[in-house]
Amino acid sequence: MSILALDIGGTKIAAGLIDDDGAVLQRFQQPTPRDSAEAAWQVTAQLIGQALSAGPARAVGIASAGPVALGAGTVSPVNIAVWQDFPIVARVAELTGLPVRLGGDGLCMALGEHWRGAGRGAQFLLGMVVSTGIGGGLVLDGAPYDGRTGNAGHIGHMVADIDGERCVCGGHGCVETIASGPRMTRWAQSQGWTGADAKELAAAAAAGDEIALAAFARATTALAAVIASTAAVCDLDLVVIGGGVAKAGDILFGPLREALTRYTGLTFIRELRVLPAHLGGDAGLVGAAALVR
Ligand code: ADP
Ligand code: ZN
């Protein structure tokens, strides 16, 4: 029997039926309501109803934007302001009568890629999403690594510049303040570039624009620093990177791999591989299903 998977994000909420091999059989999605906690729940409940009328499920896995509190089964996503300590696990259990497991969206992305995507075969994997923000999750020794509260793997908030700018998290100099799509764009604009977003910035870099190339060099240097640091701490063998900015392809991965050689001094991290994610928008759902596999 299938697994019901939910992927709850600031932009959209998705529900799907996933089979035992991790294939997405059904997928339903809607924009995330911003007006009230109950409105966001109503949409979630509707999506669950749609998925379950397409077929039965034996358990539910939930990937949610963080922070999450695994012990309490609640979520307080930074980008879903109406949900503060929202009891998502209890609500879903009550509605479906099924066993429910919760994981952070970064963790689920890593798990999805490990099960069905670019991370197959890797035992020590960092999954990263570089988009409007930067998220991540760890699969260590082949298993999801939750941490104490379910929030391990928040690589976007590793510090890449000790004197850096204020971050949405309240800290300073997090890699997200340097290498997210909007922050790369803002830096390029501060240097005189006149484009509007990171997609255009990638096209400009591909066409040889010097400021755009410098923006990618700067961002990938910061990414390389935190990736090498994480690899040194966790003894990783693979990093998988998805999200909007990773769609830049070699424009991102080329300078990133080059920058990594500067920071991977220790012998055991020199063979670290960096690959583009394979699952795209399905990684969260597939990883949520992997939580209850
Ligand atoms: P979200 O953050 O809502 O998950 P995305 O993953 O699509 O959304 O990320 C959006 C970011 O990715 C924006 O900064 C956007 O400019 C950037 N982006 C989208 N496509 C590309 C591309 N081909 N190259 C570089 N950046 C891109
Ligand atoms: Zn931060």
mmCIF file of C-alpha atoms and ligand atoms in Angstrom:
data_model
loop_
_atom_site.group_PDB
_atom_site.id
_atom_site.type_symbol
_atom_site.label_atom_id
_atom_site.label_comp_id
_atom_site.label_asym_id
_atom_site.label_seq_id
_atom_site.Cartn_x
_atom_site.Cartn_y
_atom_site.Cartn_z
ATOM 1 C CA MET A 1 0.000 0.000 0.000
ATOM 2 C CA SER A 2 1.155 3.568 -0.726
ATOM 3 C CA ILE A 3 2.505 6.170 1.658
ATOM 4 C CA LEU A 4 0.763 9.526 1.918
ATOM 5 C CA ALA A 5 3.399 12.270 1.721
ATOM 6 C CA LEU A 6 2.976 15.960 2.510
ATOM 7 C CA ASP A 7 5.398 18.725 1.572
ATOM 8 C CA ILE A 8 4.600 21.951 3.398
ATOM 9 C CA GLY A 9 6.381 25.093 2.245
ATOM 10 C CA GLY A 10 5.951 28.848 2.343
ATOM 11 C CA THR A 11 4.897 29.023 -1.304
ATOM 12 C CA LYS A 12 2.925 25.815 -1.741
ATOM 13 C CA ILE A 13 1.596 22.757 0.038
ATOM 14 C CA ALA A 14 1.716 19.421 -1.790
ATOM 15 C CA ALA A 15 0.263 15.998 -1.021
ATOM 16 C CA GLY A 16 1.099 12.813 -2.867
ATOM 17 C CA LEU A 17 0.839 9.060 -2.890
ATOM 18 C CA ILE A 18 4.237 7.394 -3.061
ATOM 19 C CA ASP A 19 4.770 3.697 -3.683
ATOM 20 C CA ASP A 20 7.252 1.396 -1.933
ATOM 21 C CA ASP A 21 9.877 2.117 -4.589
ATOM 22 C CA GLY A 22 9.604 5.864 -4.059
ATOM 23 C CA ALA A 23 7.679 6.586 -7.256
ATOM 24 C CA VAL A 24 5.207 9.481 -7.088
ATOM 25 C CA LEU A 25 1.834 7.994 -8.116
ATOM 26 C CA GLN A 26 -0.349 11.027 -7.447
ATOM 27 C CA ARG A 27 0.454 14.660 -6.701
ATOM 28 C CA PHE A 28 -1.828 17.516 -5.677
ATOM 29 C CA GLN A 29 -0.757 21.011 -4.742
ATOM 30 C CA GLN A 30 -2.069 24.432 -3.770
ATOM 31 C CA PRO A 31 -0.590 27.814 -2.819
ATOM 32 C CA THR A 32 -0.010 28.210 0.941
ATOM 33 C CA PRO A 33 -2.726 30.429 2.472
ATOM 34 C CA ARG A 34 -1.299 33.389 4.411
ATOM 35 C CA ASP A 35 -4.421 34.672 6.193
ATOM 36 C CA SER A 36 -4.842 32.316 9.140
ATOM 37 C CA ALA A 37 -3.614 29.112 10.753
ATOM 38 C CA GLU A 38 -6.974 27.420 10.092
ATOM 39 C CA ALA A 39 -7.009 28.490 6.424
ATOM 40 C CA ALA A 40 -3.583 26.878 5.937
ATOM 41 C CA TRP A 41 -4.833 23.773 7.728
ATOM 42 C CA GLN A 42 -8.028 23.623 5.614
ATOM 43 C CA VAL A 43 -5.942 23.564 2.428
ATOM 44 C CA THR A 44 -3.706 20.865 3.904
ATOM 45 C CA ALA A 45 -6.753 18.793 4.889
ATOM 46 C CA GLN A 46 -8.282 19.219 1.409
ATOM 47 C CA LEU A 47 -5.076 18.026 -0.248
ATOM 48 C CA ILE A 48 -4.950 15.009 2.080
ATOM 49 C CA GLY A 49 -8.558 14.223 1.121
ATOM 50 C CA GLN A 50 -7.747 14.447 -2.584
ATOM 51 C CA ALA A 51 -4.724 12.174 -2.249
ATOM 52 C CA LEU A 52 -6.574 9.579 -0.165
ATOM 53 C CA SER A 53 -9.501 9.474 -2.588
ATOM 54 C CA ALA A 54 -6.995 8.526 -5.282
ATOM 55 C CA GLY A 55 -5.929 5.453 -3.265
ATOM 56 C CA PRO A 56 -5.383 4.067 0.240
ATOM 57 C CA ALA A 57 -2.278 4.751 2.326
ATOM 58 C CA ARG A 58 -0.725 2.923 5.270
ATOM 59 C CA ALA A 59 1.176 5.819 6.871
ATOM 60 C CA VAL A 60 1.885 9.524 6.498
ATOM 61 C CA GLY A 61 5.235 11.277 6.144
ATOM 62 C CA ILE A 62 5.364 15.066 6.445
ATOM 63 C CA ALA A 63 8.157 17.310 5.167
ATOM 64 C CA SER A 64 7.755 20.802 6.606
ATOM 65 C CA ALA A 65 9.571 24.088 6.338
ATOM 66 C CA GLY A 66 11.317 24.711 9.628
ATOM 67 C CA PRO A 67 11.883 25.092 12.396
ATOM 68 C CA VAL A 68 10.108 21.902 13.449
ATOM 69 C CA ALA A 69 9.803 20.435 16.937
ATOM 70 C CA LEU A 70 9.879 16.679 16.553
ATOM 71 C CA GLY A 71 9.186 15.966 20.222
ATOM 72 C CA ALA A 72 5.988 18.014 20.265
ATOM 73 C CA GLY A 73 5.032 17.216 16.667
ATOM 74 C CA THR A 74 4.660 20.922 15.919
ATOM 75 C CA VAL A 75 5.984 23.273 13.236
ATOM 76 C CA SER A 76 6.724 27.026 13.287
ATOM 77 C CA PRO A 77 7.881 27.692 9.724
ATOM 78 C CA VAL A 78 9.678 31.032 9.312
ATOM 79 C CA ASN A 79 7.878 31.495 5.985
ATOM 80 C CA ILE A 80 4.383 30.465 7.186
ATOM 81 C CA ALA A 81 3.884 33.177 9.795
ATOM 82 C CA VAL A 82 0.368 31.974 10.712
ATOM 83 C CA TRP A 83 1.695 28.652 11.995
ATOM 84 C CA GLN A 84 3.401 29.044 15.356
ATOM 85 C CA ASP A 85 3.820 25.733 17.192
ATOM 86 C CA PHE A 86 1.143 24.349 14.893
ATOM 87 C CA PRO A 87 0.322 20.747 15.956
ATOM 88 C CA ILE A 88 0.593 19.279 12.474
ATOM 89 C CA VAL A 89 1.271 15.692 13.590
ATOM 90 C CA ALA A 90 -1.814 15.524 15.855
ATOM 91 C CA ARG A 91 -4.050 17.164 13.214
ATOM 92 C CA VAL A 92 -2.970 14.797 10.457
ATOM 93 C CA ALA A 93 -3.234 11.752 12.736
ATOM 94 C CA GLU A 94 -6.734 12.769 13.802
ATOM 95 C CA LEU A 95 -7.857 13.366 10.221
ATOM 96 C CA THR A 96 -6.397 10.189 8.702
ATOM 97 C CA GLY A 97 -6.226 7.706 11.589
ATOM 98 C CA LEU A 98 -2.783 6.722 10.285
ATOM 99 C CA PRO A 99 0.673 6.701 11.878
ATOM 100 C CA VAL A 100 2.451 9.989 11.113
ATOM 101 C CA ARG A 101 6.111 11.006 10.963
ATOM 102 C CA LEU A 102 7.448 14.545 10.631
ATOM 103 C CA GLY A 103 10.762 15.789 9.231
ATOM 104 C CA GLY A 104 12.278 19.117 8.242
ATOM 105 C CA ASP A 105 12.099 19.928 4.521
ATOM 106 C CA GLY A 106 15.899 19.994 4.185
ATOM 107 C CA LEU A 107 16.192 16.571 5.787
ATOM 108 C CA CYS A 108 13.473 15.206 3.516
ATOM 109 C CA MET A 109 15.163 16.619 0.410
ATOM 110 C CA ALA A 110 18.377 14.842 1.417
ATOM 111 C CA LEU A 111 16.482 11.619 2.141
ATOM 112 C CA GLY A 112 14.587 11.781 -1.145
ATOM 113 C CA GLU A 113 17.781 12.270 -3.130
ATOM 114 C CA HIS A 114 19.411 9.457 -1.151
ATOM 115 C CA TRP A 115 16.562 7.042 -1.869
ATOM 116 C CA ARG A 116 15.667 7.870 -5.454
ATOM 117 C CA GLY A 117 17.901 10.660 -6.755
ATOM 118 C CA ALA A 118 21.498 11.767 -7.157
ATOM 119 C CA GLY A 119 22.443 10.441 -3.716
ATOM 120 C CA ARG A 120 21.773 6.751 -4.378
ATOM 121 C CA GLY A 121 24.570 4.663 -2.935
ATOM 122 C CA ALA A 122 26.034 7.465 -0.803
ATOM 123 C CA GLN A 123 26.168 6.754 2.930
ATOM 124 C CA PHE A 124 27.208 10.192 4.197
ATOM 125 C CA LEU A 125 25.275 12.804 2.285
ATOM 126 C CA LEU A 126 24.518 16.491 2.618
ATOM 127 C CA GLY A 127 21.465 17.629 0.653
ATOM 128 C CA MET A 128 21.221 21.368 -0.035
ATOM 129 C CA VAL A 129 18.573 23.602 -1.542
ATOM 130 C CA VAL A 130 19.851 26.946 -2.836
ATOM 131 C CA SER A 131 16.894 29.122 -3.732
ATOM 132 C CA THR A 132 15.203 32.122 -2.050
ATOM 133 C CA GLY A 133 16.901 30.847 1.087
ATOM 134 C CA ILE A 134 19.392 28.030 1.660
ATOM 135 C CA GLY A 135 18.280 24.819 3.371
ATOM 136 C CA GLY A 136 19.760 21.431 3.930
ATOM 137 C CA GLY A 137 19.716 18.061 5.614
ATOM 138 C CA LEU A 138 22.018 15.196 6.457
ATOM 139 C CA VAL A 139 21.876 11.467 5.828
ATOM 140 C CA LEU A 140 24.598 9.910 7.982
ATOM 141 C CA ASP A 141 25.508 6.242 7.890
ATOM 142 C CA GLY A 142 22.580 5.771 5.501
ATOM 143 C CA ALA A 143 20.006 7.146 7.962
ATOM 144 C CA PRO A 144 18.311 10.531 8.345
ATOM 145 C CA TYR A 145 20.033 12.639 10.985
ATOM 146 C CA ASP A 146 17.379 14.651 12.865
ATOM 147 C CA GLY A 147 19.496 16.157 15.604
ATOM 148 C CA ARG A 148 18.029 16.915 19.031
ATOM 149 C CA THR A 149 14.905 18.768 17.860
ATOM 150 C CA GLY A 150 14.670 17.772 14.212
ATOM 151 C CA ASN A 151 16.559 20.764 12.870
ATOM 152 C CA ALA A 152 20.044 19.412 12.134
ATOM 153 C CA GLY A 153 21.425 20.282 8.708
ATOM 154 C CA HIS A 154 20.504 23.991 8.595
ATOM 155 C CA ILE A 155 23.535 24.692 6.416
ATOM 156 C CA GLY A 156 22.131 28.043 5.212
ATOM 157 C CA HIS A 157 22.851 29.374 8.674
ATOM 158 C CA MET A 158 26.445 28.313 8.889
ATOM 159 C CA VAL A 159 28.571 31.425 9.141
ATOM 160 C CA ALA A 160 30.627 32.213 6.051
ATOM 161 C CA ASP A 161 31.575 35.788 7.011
ATOM 162 C CA ILE A 162 32.177 36.545 10.682
ATOM 163 C CA ASP A 163 31.639 40.283 10.124
ATOM 164 C CA GLY A 164 28.785 39.729 7.711
ATOM 165 C CA GLU A 165 25.309 41.123 7.313
ATOM 166 C CA ARG A 166 22.358 40.475 9.578
ATOM 167 C CA CYS A 167 20.449 37.308 8.604
ATOM 168 C CA VAL A 168 16.694 36.586 8.843
ATOM 169 C CA CYS A 169 17.578 34.053 11.547
ATOM 170 C CA GLY A 170 18.877 36.809 13.825
ATOM 171 C CA GLY A 171 22.525 35.876 13.319
ATOM 172 C CA HIS A 172 25.194 37.488 11.170
ATOM 173 C CA GLY A 173 27.122 36.466 8.069
ATOM 174 C CA CYS A 174 25.244 33.222 7.415
ATOM 175 C CA VAL A 175 25.975 31.766 3.982
ATOM 176 C CA GLU A 176 22.328 32.489 3.104
ATOM 177 C CA THR A 177 23.121 36.234 3.317
ATOM 178 C CA ILE A 178 25.727 35.766 0.569
ATOM 179 C CA ALA A 179 24.666 32.921 -1.712
ATOM 180 C CA SER A 180 20.852 32.821 -1.869
ATOM 181 C CA GLY A 181 19.363 33.887 -5.224
ATOM 182 C CA PRO A 182 18.052 37.255 -3.952
ATOM 183 C CA ARG A 183 21.287 38.045 -2.070
ATOM 184 C CA MET A 184 23.485 37.229 -5.075
ATOM 185 C CA THR A 185 21.258 39.483 -7.144
ATOM 186 C CA ARG A 186 21.458 42.293 -4.606
ATOM 187 C CA TRP A 187 25.249 42.092 -4.479
ATOM 188 C CA ALA A 188 25.517 42.195 -8.283
ATOM 189 C CA GLN A 189 23.201 45.220 -8.355
ATOM 190 C CA SER A 190 25.392 46.953 -5.763
ATOM 191 C CA GLN A 191 28.272 46.510 -8.221
ATOM 192 C CA GLY A 192 26.322 48.135 -11.052
ATOM 193 C CA TRP A 193 24.595 45.144 -12.672
ATOM 194 C CA THR A 194 21.105 46.103 -13.854
ATOM 195 C CA GLY A 195 19.256 42.763 -14.069
ATOM 196 C CA ALA A 196 16.419 41.654 -11.793
ATOM 197 C CA ASP A 197 16.981 38.135 -10.452
ATOM 198 C CA ALA A 198 19.344 35.193 -10.109
ATOM 199 C CA LYS A 199 18.044 33.494 -13.241
ATOM 200 C CA GLU A 200 19.013 36.544 -15.289
ATOM 201 C CA LEU A 201 22.264 36.729 -13.372
ATOM 202 C CA ALA A 202 23.096 33.154 -14.432
ATOM 203 C CA ALA A 203 22.326 33.991 -18.073
ATOM 204 C CA ALA A 204 24.530 37.090 -17.824
ATOM 205 C CA ALA A 205 27.370 35.027 -16.338
ATOM 206 C CA ALA A 206 27.004 32.498 -19.158
ATOM 207 C CA ALA A 207 27.305 35.389 -21.631
ATOM 208 C CA GLY A 208 30.540 36.513 -19.939
ATOM 209 C CA ASP A 209 29.290 39.533 -17.958
ATOM 210 C CA GLU A 210 32.068 40.318 -15.485
ATOM 211 C CA ILE A 211 29.919 41.408 -12.573
ATOM 212 C CA ALA A 212 27.684 38.347 -12.948
ATOM 213 C CA LEU A 213 30.734 36.071 -13.042
ATOM 214 C CA ALA A 214 32.079 37.805 -9.938
ATOM 215 C CA ALA A 215 28.717 37.309 -8.201
ATOM 216 C CA PHE A 216 28.862 33.561 -8.884
ATOM 217 C CA ALA A 217 32.520 33.442 -7.812
ATOM 218 C CA ARG A 218 31.663 35.165 -4.521
ATOM 219 C CA ALA A 219 28.609 33.017 -3.789
ATOM 220 C CA THR A 220 30.299 29.740 -4.692
ATOM 221 C CA THR A 221 33.316 30.615 -2.539
ATOM 222 C CA ALA A 222 30.990 31.049 0.452
ATOM 223 C CA LEU A 223 29.136 27.820 -0.403
ATOM 224 C CA ALA A 224 32.435 25.949 -0.775
ATOM 225 C CA ALA A 225 33.582 27.151 2.647
ATOM 226 C CA VAL A 226 30.517 25.839 4.473
ATOM 227 C CA ILE A 227 30.373 22.637 2.421
ATOM 228 C CA ALA A 228 34.030 21.835 3.167
ATOM 229 C CA SER A 229 33.454 22.666 6.844
ATOM 230 C CA THR A 230 30.460 20.350 7.023
ATOM 231 C CA ALA A 231 32.348 17.621 5.188
ATOM 232 C CA ALA A 232 35.172 17.908 7.722
ATOM 233 C CA VAL A 233 32.761 17.638 10.666
ATOM 234 C CA CYS A 234 30.563 14.858 9.271
ATOM 235 C CA ASP A 235 33.056 12.954 7.095
ATOM 236 C CA LEU A 236 30.802 13.259 4.039
ATOM 237 C CA ASP A 237 31.171 11.527 0.703
ATOM 238 C CA LEU A 238 28.583 13.464 -1.305
ATOM 239 C CA VAL A 239 26.831 16.813 -1.513
ATOM 240 C CA VAL A 240 23.672 17.066 -3.639
ATOM 241 C CA ILE A 241 22.468 20.564 -4.515
ATOM 242 C CA GLY A 242 19.009 21.495 -5.777
ATOM 243 C CA GLY A 243 16.768 24.578 -5.693
ATOM 244 C CA GLY A 244 16.232 27.402 -8.170
ATOM 245 C CA VAL A 245 19.821 28.667 -8.176
ATOM 246 C CA ALA A 246 21.166 25.160 -8.929
ATOM 247 C CA LYS A 247 19.277 25.381 -12.235
ATOM 248 C CA ALA A 248 22.203 27.583 -13.315
ATOM 249 C CA GLY A 249 24.039 24.256 -13.834
ATOM 250 C CA ASP A 250 27.731 24.573 -14.665
ATOM 251 C CA ILE A 251 27.593 28.324 -14.036
ATOM 252 C CA LEU A 252 27.191 27.354 -10.362
ATOM 253 C CA PHE A 253 28.839 23.928 -10.194
ATOM 254 C CA GLY A 254 31.963 24.925 -12.158
ATOM 255 C CA PRO A 255 33.179 27.696 -9.834
ATOM 256 C CA LEU A 256 31.869 25.785 -6.808
ATOM 257 C CA ARG A 257 34.038 22.741 -7.532
ATOM 258 C CA GLU A 258 36.988 25.029 -8.177
ATOM 259 C CA ALA A 259 36.453 26.952 -4.933
ATOM 260 C CA LEU A 260 36.162 23.675 -3.018
ATOM 261 C CA THR A 261 39.752 22.769 -3.832
ATOM 262 C CA ARG A 262 40.803 25.779 -1.709
ATOM 263 C CA TYR A 263 39.013 24.529 1.403
ATOM 264 C CA THR A 264 39.232 20.743 1.211
ATOM 265 C CA GLY A 265 42.673 20.454 2.737
ATOM 266 C CA LEU A 266 42.152 17.364 4.847
ATOM 267 C CA THR A 267 42.819 14.138 2.994
ATOM 268 C CA PHE A 268 39.494 12.532 3.921
ATOM 269 C CA ILE A 269 37.435 15.316 2.315
ATOM 270 C CA ARG A 270 39.435 15.683 -0.893
ATOM 271 C CA GLU A 271 37.284 13.128 -2.643
ATOM 272 C CA LEU A 272 34.051 14.848 -1.728
ATOM 273 C CA ARG A 273 31.694 14.756 -4.708
ATOM 274 C CA VAL A 274 29.238 17.538 -5.549
ATOM 275 C CA LEU A 275 26.268 16.704 -7.773
ATOM 276 C CA PRO A 276 23.100 18.448 -8.973
ATOM 277 C CA ALA A 277 19.887 17.100 -7.432
ATOM 278 C CA HIS A 278 17.741 14.841 -9.626
ATOM 279 C CA LEU A 279 14.274 14.942 -8.138
ATOM 280 C CA GLY A 280 13.440 18.645 -8.512
ATOM 281 C CA GLY A 281 10.134 19.564 -6.901
ATOM 282 C CA ASP A 282 9.390 15.946 -5.920
ATOM 283 C CA ALA A 283 12.333 15.550 -3.510
ATOM 284 C CA GLY A 284 10.316 16.752 -0.495
ATOM 285 C CA LEU A 285 7.450 14.324 -1.115
ATOM 286 C CA VAL A 286 9.737 11.376 -1.828
ATOM 287 C CA GLY A 287 11.812 12.171 1.275
ATOM 288 C CA ALA A 288 8.691 12.533 3.419
ATOM 289 C CA ALA A 289 7.676 9.046 2.286
ATOM 290 C CA ALA A 290 11.173 7.787 3.110
ATOM 291 C CA LEU A 291 10.599 8.884 6.724
ATOM 292 C CA VAL A 292 8.002 6.126 7.156
ATOM 293 C CA ARG A 293 9.537 3.569 4.814
HETATM 294 P P1 ADP B 1 11.625 28.816 -3.749
HETATM 295 O O1 ADP B 1 12.723 29.549 -3.088
HETATM 296 O O2 ADP B 1 10.284 29.442 -3.560
HETATM 297 O O3 ADP B 1 11.633 27.352 -3.469
HETATM 298 P P2 ADP B 1 13.009 28.430 -6.265
HETATM 299 O O4 ADP B 1 13.633 27.180 -5.754
HETATM 300 O O5 ADP B 1 12.464 28.457 -7.649
HETATM 301 O O6 ADP B 1 11.851 28.957 -5.340
HETATM 302 O O7 ADP B 1 14.138 29.546 -6.110
HETATM 303 C C1 ADP B 1 13.965 30.825 -6.564
HETATM 304 C C2 ADP B 1 15.349 31.440 -6.758
HETATM 305 O O8 ADP B 1 16.058 30.703 -7.748
HETATM 306 C C3 ADP B 1 15.267 32.856 -7.247
HETATM 307 O O9 ADP B 1 16.304 33.623 -6.641
HETATM 308 C C4 ADP B 1 15.488 32.687 -8.748
HETATM 309 O O10 ADP B 1 16.015 33.869 -9.350
HETATM 310 C C5 ADP B 1 16.484 31.563 -8.786
HETATM 311 N N1 ADP B 1 16.509 30.850 -10.078
HETATM 312 C C6 ADP B 1 15.484 30.279 -10.729
HETATM 313 N N2 ADP B 1 15.910 29.721 -11.897
HETATM 314 C C7 ADP B 1 17.247 29.960 -11.967
HETATM 315 C C8 ADP B 1 18.283 29.638 -12.912
HETATM 316 N N3 ADP B 1 18.029 28.988 -14.054
HETATM 317 N N4 ADP B 1 19.543 30.043 -12.631
HETATM 318 C C9 ADP B 1 19.823 30.704 -11.489
HETATM 319 N N5 ADP B 1 18.897 31.040 -10.563
HETATM 320 C C10 ADP B 1 17.629 30.675 -10.807
HETATM 321 ZN ZN ZN B 2 21.034 32.873 9.402
#
